[in-house]
PDB file of C-alpha atoms in Angstrom:
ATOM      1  CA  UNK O   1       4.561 151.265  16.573  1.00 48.00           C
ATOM      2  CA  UNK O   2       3.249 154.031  14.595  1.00 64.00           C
ATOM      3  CA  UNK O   3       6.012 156.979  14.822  1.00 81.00           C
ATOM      4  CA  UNK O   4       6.151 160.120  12.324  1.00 88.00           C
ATOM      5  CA  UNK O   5       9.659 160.011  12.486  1.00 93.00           C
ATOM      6  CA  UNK O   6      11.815 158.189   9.427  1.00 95.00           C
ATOM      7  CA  UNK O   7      14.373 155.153  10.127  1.00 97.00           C
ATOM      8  CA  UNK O   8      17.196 153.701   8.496  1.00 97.00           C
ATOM      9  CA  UNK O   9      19.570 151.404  10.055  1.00 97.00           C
ATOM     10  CA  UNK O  10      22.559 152.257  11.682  1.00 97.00           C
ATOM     11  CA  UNK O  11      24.805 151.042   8.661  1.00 94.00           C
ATOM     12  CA  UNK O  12      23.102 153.115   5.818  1.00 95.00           C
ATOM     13  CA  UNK O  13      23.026 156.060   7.744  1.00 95.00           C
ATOM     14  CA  UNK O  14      26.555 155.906   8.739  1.00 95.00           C
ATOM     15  CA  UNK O  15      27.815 155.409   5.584  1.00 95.00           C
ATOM     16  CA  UNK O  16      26.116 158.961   4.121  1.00 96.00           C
ATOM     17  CA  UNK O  17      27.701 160.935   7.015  1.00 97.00           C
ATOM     18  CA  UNK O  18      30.996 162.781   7.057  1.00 97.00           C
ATOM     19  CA  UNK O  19      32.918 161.242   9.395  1.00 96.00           C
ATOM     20  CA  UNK O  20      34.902 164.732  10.758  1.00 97.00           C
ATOM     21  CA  UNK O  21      33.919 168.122  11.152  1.00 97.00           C
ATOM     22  CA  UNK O  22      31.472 170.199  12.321  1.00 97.00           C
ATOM     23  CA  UNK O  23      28.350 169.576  10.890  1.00 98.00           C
ATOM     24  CA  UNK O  24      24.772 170.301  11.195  1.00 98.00           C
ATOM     25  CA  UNK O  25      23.202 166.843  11.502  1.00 98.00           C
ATOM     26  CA  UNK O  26      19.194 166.421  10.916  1.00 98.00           C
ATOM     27  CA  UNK O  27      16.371 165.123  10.070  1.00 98.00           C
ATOM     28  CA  UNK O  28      14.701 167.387   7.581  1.00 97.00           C
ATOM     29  CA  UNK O  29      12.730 167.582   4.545  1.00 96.00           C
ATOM     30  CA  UNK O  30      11.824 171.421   2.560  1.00 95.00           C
ATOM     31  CA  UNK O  31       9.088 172.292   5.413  1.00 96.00           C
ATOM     32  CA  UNK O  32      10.640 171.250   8.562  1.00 97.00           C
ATOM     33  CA  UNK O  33      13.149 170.408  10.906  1.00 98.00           C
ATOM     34  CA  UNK O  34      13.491 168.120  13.670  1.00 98.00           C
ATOM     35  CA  UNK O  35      15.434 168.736  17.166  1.00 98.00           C
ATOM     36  CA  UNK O  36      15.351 166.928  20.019  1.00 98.00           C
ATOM     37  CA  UNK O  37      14.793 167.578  23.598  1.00 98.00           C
ATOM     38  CA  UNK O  38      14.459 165.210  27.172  1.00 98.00           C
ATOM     39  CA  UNK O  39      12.514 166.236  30.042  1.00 98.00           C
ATOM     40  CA  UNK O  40      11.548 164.697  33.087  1.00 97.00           C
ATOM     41  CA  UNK O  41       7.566 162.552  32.622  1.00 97.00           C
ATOM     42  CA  UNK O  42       5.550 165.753  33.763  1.00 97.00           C
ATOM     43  CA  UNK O  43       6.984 167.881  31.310  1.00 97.00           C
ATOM     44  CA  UNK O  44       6.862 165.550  28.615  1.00 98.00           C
ATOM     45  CA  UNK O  45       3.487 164.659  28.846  1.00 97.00           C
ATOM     46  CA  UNK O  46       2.262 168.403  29.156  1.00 97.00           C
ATOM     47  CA  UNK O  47       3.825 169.102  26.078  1.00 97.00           C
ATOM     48  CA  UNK O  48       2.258 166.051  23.921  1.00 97.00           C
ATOM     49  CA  UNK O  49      -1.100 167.057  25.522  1.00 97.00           C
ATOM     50  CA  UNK O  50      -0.645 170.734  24.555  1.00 97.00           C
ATOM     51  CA  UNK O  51       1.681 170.643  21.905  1.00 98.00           C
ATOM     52  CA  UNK O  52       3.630 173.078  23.425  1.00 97.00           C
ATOM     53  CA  UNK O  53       5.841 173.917  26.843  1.00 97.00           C
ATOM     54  CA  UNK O  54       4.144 176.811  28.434  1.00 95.00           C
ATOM     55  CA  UNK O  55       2.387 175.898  31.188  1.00 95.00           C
ATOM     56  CA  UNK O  56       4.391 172.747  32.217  1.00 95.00           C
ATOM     57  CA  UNK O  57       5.316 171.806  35.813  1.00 91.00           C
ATOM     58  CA  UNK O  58       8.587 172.966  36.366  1.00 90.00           C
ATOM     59  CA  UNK O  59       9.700 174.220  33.179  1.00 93.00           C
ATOM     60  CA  UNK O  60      11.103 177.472  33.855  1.00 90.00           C
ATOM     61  CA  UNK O  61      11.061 179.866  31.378  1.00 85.00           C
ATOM     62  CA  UNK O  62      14.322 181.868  33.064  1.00 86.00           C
ATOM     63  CA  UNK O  63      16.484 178.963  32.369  1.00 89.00           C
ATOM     64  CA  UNK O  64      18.311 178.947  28.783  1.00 93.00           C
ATOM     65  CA  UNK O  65      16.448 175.405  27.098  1.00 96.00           C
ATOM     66  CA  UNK O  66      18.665 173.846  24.960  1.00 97.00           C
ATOM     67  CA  UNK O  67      17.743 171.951  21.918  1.00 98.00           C
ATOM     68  CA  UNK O  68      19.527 169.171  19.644  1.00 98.00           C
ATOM     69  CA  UNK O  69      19.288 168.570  15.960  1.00 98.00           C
ATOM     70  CA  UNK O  70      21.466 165.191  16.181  1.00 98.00           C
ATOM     71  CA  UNK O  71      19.618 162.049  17.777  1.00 98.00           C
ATOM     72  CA  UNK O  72      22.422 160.571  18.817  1.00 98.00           C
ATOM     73  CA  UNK O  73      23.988 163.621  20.649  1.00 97.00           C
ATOM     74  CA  UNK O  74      20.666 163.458  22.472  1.00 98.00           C
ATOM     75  CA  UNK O  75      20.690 159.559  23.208  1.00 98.00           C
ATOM     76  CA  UNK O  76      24.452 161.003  24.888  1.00 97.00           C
ATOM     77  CA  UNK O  77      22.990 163.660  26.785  1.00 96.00           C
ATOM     78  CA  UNK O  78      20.112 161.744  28.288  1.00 98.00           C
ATOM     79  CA  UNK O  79      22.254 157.763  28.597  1.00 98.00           C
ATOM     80  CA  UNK O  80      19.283 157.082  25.978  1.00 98.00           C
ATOM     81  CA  UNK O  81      16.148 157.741  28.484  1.00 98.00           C
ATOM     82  CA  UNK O  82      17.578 156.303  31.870  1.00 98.00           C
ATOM     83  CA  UNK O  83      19.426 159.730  33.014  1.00 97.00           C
ATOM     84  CA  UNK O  84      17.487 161.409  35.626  1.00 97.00           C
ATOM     85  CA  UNK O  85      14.471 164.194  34.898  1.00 96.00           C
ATOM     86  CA  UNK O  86      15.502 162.820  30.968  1.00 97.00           C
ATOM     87  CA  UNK O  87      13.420 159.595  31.112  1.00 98.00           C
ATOM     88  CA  UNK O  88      11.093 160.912  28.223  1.00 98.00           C
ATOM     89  CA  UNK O  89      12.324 162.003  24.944  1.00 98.00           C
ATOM     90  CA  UNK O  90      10.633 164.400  22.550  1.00 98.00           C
ATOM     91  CA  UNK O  91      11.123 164.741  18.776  1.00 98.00           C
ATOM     92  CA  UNK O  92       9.946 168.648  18.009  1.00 98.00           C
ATOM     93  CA  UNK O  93       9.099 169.151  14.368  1.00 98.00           C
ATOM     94  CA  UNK O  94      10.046 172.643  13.800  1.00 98.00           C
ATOM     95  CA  UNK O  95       9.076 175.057  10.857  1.00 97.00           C
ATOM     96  CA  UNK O  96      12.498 175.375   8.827  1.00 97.00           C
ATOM     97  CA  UNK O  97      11.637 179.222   8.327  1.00 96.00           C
ATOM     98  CA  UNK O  98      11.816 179.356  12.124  1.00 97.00           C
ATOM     99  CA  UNK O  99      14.563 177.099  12.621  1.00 98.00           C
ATOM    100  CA  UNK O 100      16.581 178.734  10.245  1.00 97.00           C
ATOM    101  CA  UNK O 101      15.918 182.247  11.850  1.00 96.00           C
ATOM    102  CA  UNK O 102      17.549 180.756  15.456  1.00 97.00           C
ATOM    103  CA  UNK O 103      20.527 179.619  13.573  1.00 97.00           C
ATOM    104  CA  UNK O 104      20.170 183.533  11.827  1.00 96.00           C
ATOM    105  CA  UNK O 105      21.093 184.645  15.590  1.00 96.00           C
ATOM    106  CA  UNK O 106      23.181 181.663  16.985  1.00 97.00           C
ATOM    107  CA  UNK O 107      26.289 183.317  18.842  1.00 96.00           C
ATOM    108  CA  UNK O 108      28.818 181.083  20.878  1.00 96.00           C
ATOM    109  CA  UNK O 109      27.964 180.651  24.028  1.00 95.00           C
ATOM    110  CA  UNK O 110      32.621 180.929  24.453  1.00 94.00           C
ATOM    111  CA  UNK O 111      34.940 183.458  22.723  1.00 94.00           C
ATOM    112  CA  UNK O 112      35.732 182.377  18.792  1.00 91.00           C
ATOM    113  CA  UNK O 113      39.143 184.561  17.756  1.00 90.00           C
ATOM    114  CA  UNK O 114      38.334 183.159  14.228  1.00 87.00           C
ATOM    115  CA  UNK O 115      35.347 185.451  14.553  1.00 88.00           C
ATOM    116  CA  UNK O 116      35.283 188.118  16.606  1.00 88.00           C
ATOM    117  CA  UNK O 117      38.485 190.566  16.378  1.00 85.00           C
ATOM    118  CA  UNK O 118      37.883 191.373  20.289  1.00 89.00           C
ATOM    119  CA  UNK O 119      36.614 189.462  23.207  1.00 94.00           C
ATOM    120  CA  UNK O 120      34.418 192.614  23.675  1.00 93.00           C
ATOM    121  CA  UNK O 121      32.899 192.521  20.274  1.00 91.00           C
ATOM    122  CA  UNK O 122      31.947 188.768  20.931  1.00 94.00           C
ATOM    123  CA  UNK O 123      30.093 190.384  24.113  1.00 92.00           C
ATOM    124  CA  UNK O 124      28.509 192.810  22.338  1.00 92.00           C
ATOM    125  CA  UNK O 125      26.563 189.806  20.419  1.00 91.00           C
ATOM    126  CA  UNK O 126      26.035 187.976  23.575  1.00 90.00           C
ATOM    127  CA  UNK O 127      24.181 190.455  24.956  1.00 91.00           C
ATOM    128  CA  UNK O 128      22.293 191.461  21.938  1.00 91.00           C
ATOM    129  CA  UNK O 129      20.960 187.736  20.831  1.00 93.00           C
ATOM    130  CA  UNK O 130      18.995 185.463  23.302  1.00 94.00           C
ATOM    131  CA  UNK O 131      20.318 182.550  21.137  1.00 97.00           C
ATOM    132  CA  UNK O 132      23.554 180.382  21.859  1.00 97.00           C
ATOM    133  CA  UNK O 133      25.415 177.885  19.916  1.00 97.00           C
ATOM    134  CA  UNK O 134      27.896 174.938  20.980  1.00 97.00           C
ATOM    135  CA  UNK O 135      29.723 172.648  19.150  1.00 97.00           C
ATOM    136  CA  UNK O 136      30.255 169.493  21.009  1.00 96.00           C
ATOM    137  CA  UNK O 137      31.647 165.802  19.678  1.00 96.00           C
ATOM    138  CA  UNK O 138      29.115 163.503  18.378  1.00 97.00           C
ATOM    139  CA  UNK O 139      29.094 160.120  19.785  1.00 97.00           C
ATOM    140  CA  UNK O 140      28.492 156.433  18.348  1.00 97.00           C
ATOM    141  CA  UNK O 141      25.763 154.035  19.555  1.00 97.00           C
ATOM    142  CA  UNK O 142      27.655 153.104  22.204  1.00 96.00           C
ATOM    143  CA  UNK O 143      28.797 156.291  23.353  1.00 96.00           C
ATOM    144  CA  UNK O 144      32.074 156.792  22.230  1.00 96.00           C
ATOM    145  CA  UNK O 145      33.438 160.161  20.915  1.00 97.00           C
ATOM    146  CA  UNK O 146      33.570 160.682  17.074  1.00 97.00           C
ATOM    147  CA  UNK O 147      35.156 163.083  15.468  1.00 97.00           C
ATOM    148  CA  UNK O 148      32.698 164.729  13.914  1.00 98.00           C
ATOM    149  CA  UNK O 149      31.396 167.566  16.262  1.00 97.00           C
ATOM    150  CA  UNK O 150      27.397 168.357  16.750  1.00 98.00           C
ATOM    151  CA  UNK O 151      25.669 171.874  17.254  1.00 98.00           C
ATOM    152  CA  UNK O 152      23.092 172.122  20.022  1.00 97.00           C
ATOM    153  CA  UNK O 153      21.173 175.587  20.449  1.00 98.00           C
ATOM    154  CA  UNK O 154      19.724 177.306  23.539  1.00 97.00           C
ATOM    155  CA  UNK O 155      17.154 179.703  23.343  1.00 97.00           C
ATOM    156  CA  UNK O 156      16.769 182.072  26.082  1.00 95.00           C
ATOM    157  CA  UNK O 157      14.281 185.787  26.818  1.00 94.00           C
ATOM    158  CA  UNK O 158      12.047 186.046  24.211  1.00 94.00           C
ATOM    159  CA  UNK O 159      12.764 183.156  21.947  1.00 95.00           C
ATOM    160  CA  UNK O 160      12.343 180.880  24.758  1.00 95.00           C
ATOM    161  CA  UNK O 161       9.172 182.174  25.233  1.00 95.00           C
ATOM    162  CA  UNK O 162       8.377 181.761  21.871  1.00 96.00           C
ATOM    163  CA  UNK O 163       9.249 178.405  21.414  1.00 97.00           C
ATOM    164  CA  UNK O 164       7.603 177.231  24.881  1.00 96.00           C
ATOM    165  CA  UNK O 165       4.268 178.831  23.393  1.00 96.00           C
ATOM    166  CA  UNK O 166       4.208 176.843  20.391  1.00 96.00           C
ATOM    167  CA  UNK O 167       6.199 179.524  17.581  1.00 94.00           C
ATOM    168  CA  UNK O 168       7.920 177.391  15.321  1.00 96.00           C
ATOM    169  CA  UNK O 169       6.662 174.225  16.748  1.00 98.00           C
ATOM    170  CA  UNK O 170       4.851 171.927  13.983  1.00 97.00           C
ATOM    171  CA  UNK O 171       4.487 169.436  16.451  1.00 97.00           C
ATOM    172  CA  UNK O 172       5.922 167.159  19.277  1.00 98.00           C
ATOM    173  CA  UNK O 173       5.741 163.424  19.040  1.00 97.00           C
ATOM    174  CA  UNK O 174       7.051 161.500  22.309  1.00 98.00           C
ATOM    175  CA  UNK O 175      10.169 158.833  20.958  1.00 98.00           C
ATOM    176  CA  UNK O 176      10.753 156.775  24.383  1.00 98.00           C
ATOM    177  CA  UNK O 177       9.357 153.780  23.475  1.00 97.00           C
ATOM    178  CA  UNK O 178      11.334 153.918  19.877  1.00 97.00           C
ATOM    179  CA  UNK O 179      14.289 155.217  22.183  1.00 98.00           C
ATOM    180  CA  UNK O 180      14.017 152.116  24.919  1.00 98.00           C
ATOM    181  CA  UNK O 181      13.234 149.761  21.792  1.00 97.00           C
ATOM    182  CA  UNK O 182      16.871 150.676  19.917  1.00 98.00           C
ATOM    183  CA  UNK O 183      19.168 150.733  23.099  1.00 97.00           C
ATOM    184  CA  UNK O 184      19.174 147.051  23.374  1.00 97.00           C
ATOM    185  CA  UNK O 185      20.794 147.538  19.877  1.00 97.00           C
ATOM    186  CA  UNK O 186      23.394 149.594  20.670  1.00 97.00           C
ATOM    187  CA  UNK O 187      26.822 147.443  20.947  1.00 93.00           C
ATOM    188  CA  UNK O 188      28.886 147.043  18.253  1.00 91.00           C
ATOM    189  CA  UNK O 189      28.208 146.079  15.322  1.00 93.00           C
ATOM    190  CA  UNK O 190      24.820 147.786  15.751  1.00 96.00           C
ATOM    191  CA  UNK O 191      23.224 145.412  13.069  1.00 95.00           C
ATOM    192  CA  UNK O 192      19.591 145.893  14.244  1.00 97.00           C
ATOM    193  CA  UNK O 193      19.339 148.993  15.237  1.00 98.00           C
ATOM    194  CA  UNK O 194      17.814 151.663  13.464  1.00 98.00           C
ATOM    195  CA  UNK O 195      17.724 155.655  14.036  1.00 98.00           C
ATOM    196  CA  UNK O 196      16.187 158.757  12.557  1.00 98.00           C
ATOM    197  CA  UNK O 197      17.498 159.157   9.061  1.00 97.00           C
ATOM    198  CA  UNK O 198      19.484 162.217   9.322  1.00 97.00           C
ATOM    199  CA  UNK O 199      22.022 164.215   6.765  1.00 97.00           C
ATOM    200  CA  UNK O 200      23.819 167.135   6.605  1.00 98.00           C
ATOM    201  CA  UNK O 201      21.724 170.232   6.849  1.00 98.00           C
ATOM    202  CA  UNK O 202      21.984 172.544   4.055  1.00 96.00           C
ATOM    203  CA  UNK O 203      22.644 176.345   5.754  1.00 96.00           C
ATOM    204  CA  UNK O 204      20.676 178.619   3.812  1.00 92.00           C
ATOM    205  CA  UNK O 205      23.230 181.010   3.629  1.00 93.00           C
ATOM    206  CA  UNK O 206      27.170 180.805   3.243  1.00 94.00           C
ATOM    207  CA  UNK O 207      27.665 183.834   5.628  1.00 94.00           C
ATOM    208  CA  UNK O 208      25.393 182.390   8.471  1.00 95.00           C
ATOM    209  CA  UNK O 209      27.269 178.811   7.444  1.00 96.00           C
ATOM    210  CA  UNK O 210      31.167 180.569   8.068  1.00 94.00           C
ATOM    211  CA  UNK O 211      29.560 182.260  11.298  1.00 93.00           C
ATOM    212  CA  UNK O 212      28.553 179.103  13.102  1.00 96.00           C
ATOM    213  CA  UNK O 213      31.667 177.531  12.108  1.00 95.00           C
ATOM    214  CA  UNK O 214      30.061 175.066   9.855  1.00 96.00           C
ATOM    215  CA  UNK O 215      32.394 172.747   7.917  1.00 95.00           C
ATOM    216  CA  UNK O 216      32.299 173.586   4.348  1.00 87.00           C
TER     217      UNK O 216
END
């Protein structure tokens, strides 16, 4: 199988990952950044065609569409391919100018104290960025909760739009068959499988880092 993306096993890539926190968790290299994203066949394959989502059946450019730097976050989300309308998985290379620009205007999606001296304040950003962040836990192989919490990002109005049409977007490569090849490996002690090499993403800026409530 011939597949841009980069594997290690399980074990190796484990090992180089914090165990706790909240952490920005990707595959990336001084260009580029790769998130992930599942979608229903018709979708999926309108996007590989076109490299790009405008213009799919059904994808609705009104709805907030969420994407997810951490593979195995995604293989939660979408029970590795078998959930339904998530049977196809997509990695999206993204330009790490552009990527880092939607983190630029990440604001939680719920009210941080930490941050934001007033729940009105917080509002205030809500309604001025059409970019949300949430930190979730990450989950092992077999889909059990880790400590270690995982950002996913939804873009809504014009950024949506943006990344439907292509902005940012490098290029999509379709992952089920890599997906549906590893989840035969994933029980304890995972000693075949292999995923996406993946390490902590550097934030480009401290500021930004503190803001999205990056673990430092």
């Amino acid at each position: 199988m011939t597949m841009a993306l980069v594997t290690e096993s399980y074990a190796s890539r484990k090992a180089l990952l914090p165990a706790s926190g909240q952490h920005i968790i990707a595959q990336f290299d001084e260009q580029s950044v790769i998130v992930y994203q599942a979608y229903k066949p018709e979708i999926a394959s309108h996007a590989i065609d076109y490299q790009q989502f405008a213009g799919a059946p059904d994808f609705n450019l009104h709805r907030m569409t969420w994407i997810k730097p951490g593979f195995l976050w995604m293989m939660h989300r979408s029970g590795w391919a078998t959930k339904p309308d998530q049977e196809r998985i997509l990695a999206v290379r993204l330009d790490r100018v552009g990527f880092d620009a939607i983190l630029r205007k990440a604001v939680h999606s719920t009210f941080q104290p930490q941050l934001y001296e007033h729940e009105a304040t917080w509002k205030a950003a809500l309604g001025s960025s059409a970019v949300r962040l949430q930190w979730d836990p990450d989950y092992s192989p077999a889909d059990g909760r880790l400590e270690r919490r995982a950002i996913q990002i939804g873009l809504g109005g014009k950024t949506a739009k943006h990344y439907a049409n292509g902005g940012w977007i490098i290029d999509i490569e379709d992952i089920t068959d890599f997906v549906i090849q590893q989840r035969q490996y994933t029980k304890s002690p995972y000693t075949d499988l292999l995923l996406p090499i993946e390490r902590v993403y550097p934030v480009f800026s401290a500021q930004i880092a503190e803001h999205l409530g990056v673990t430092l």
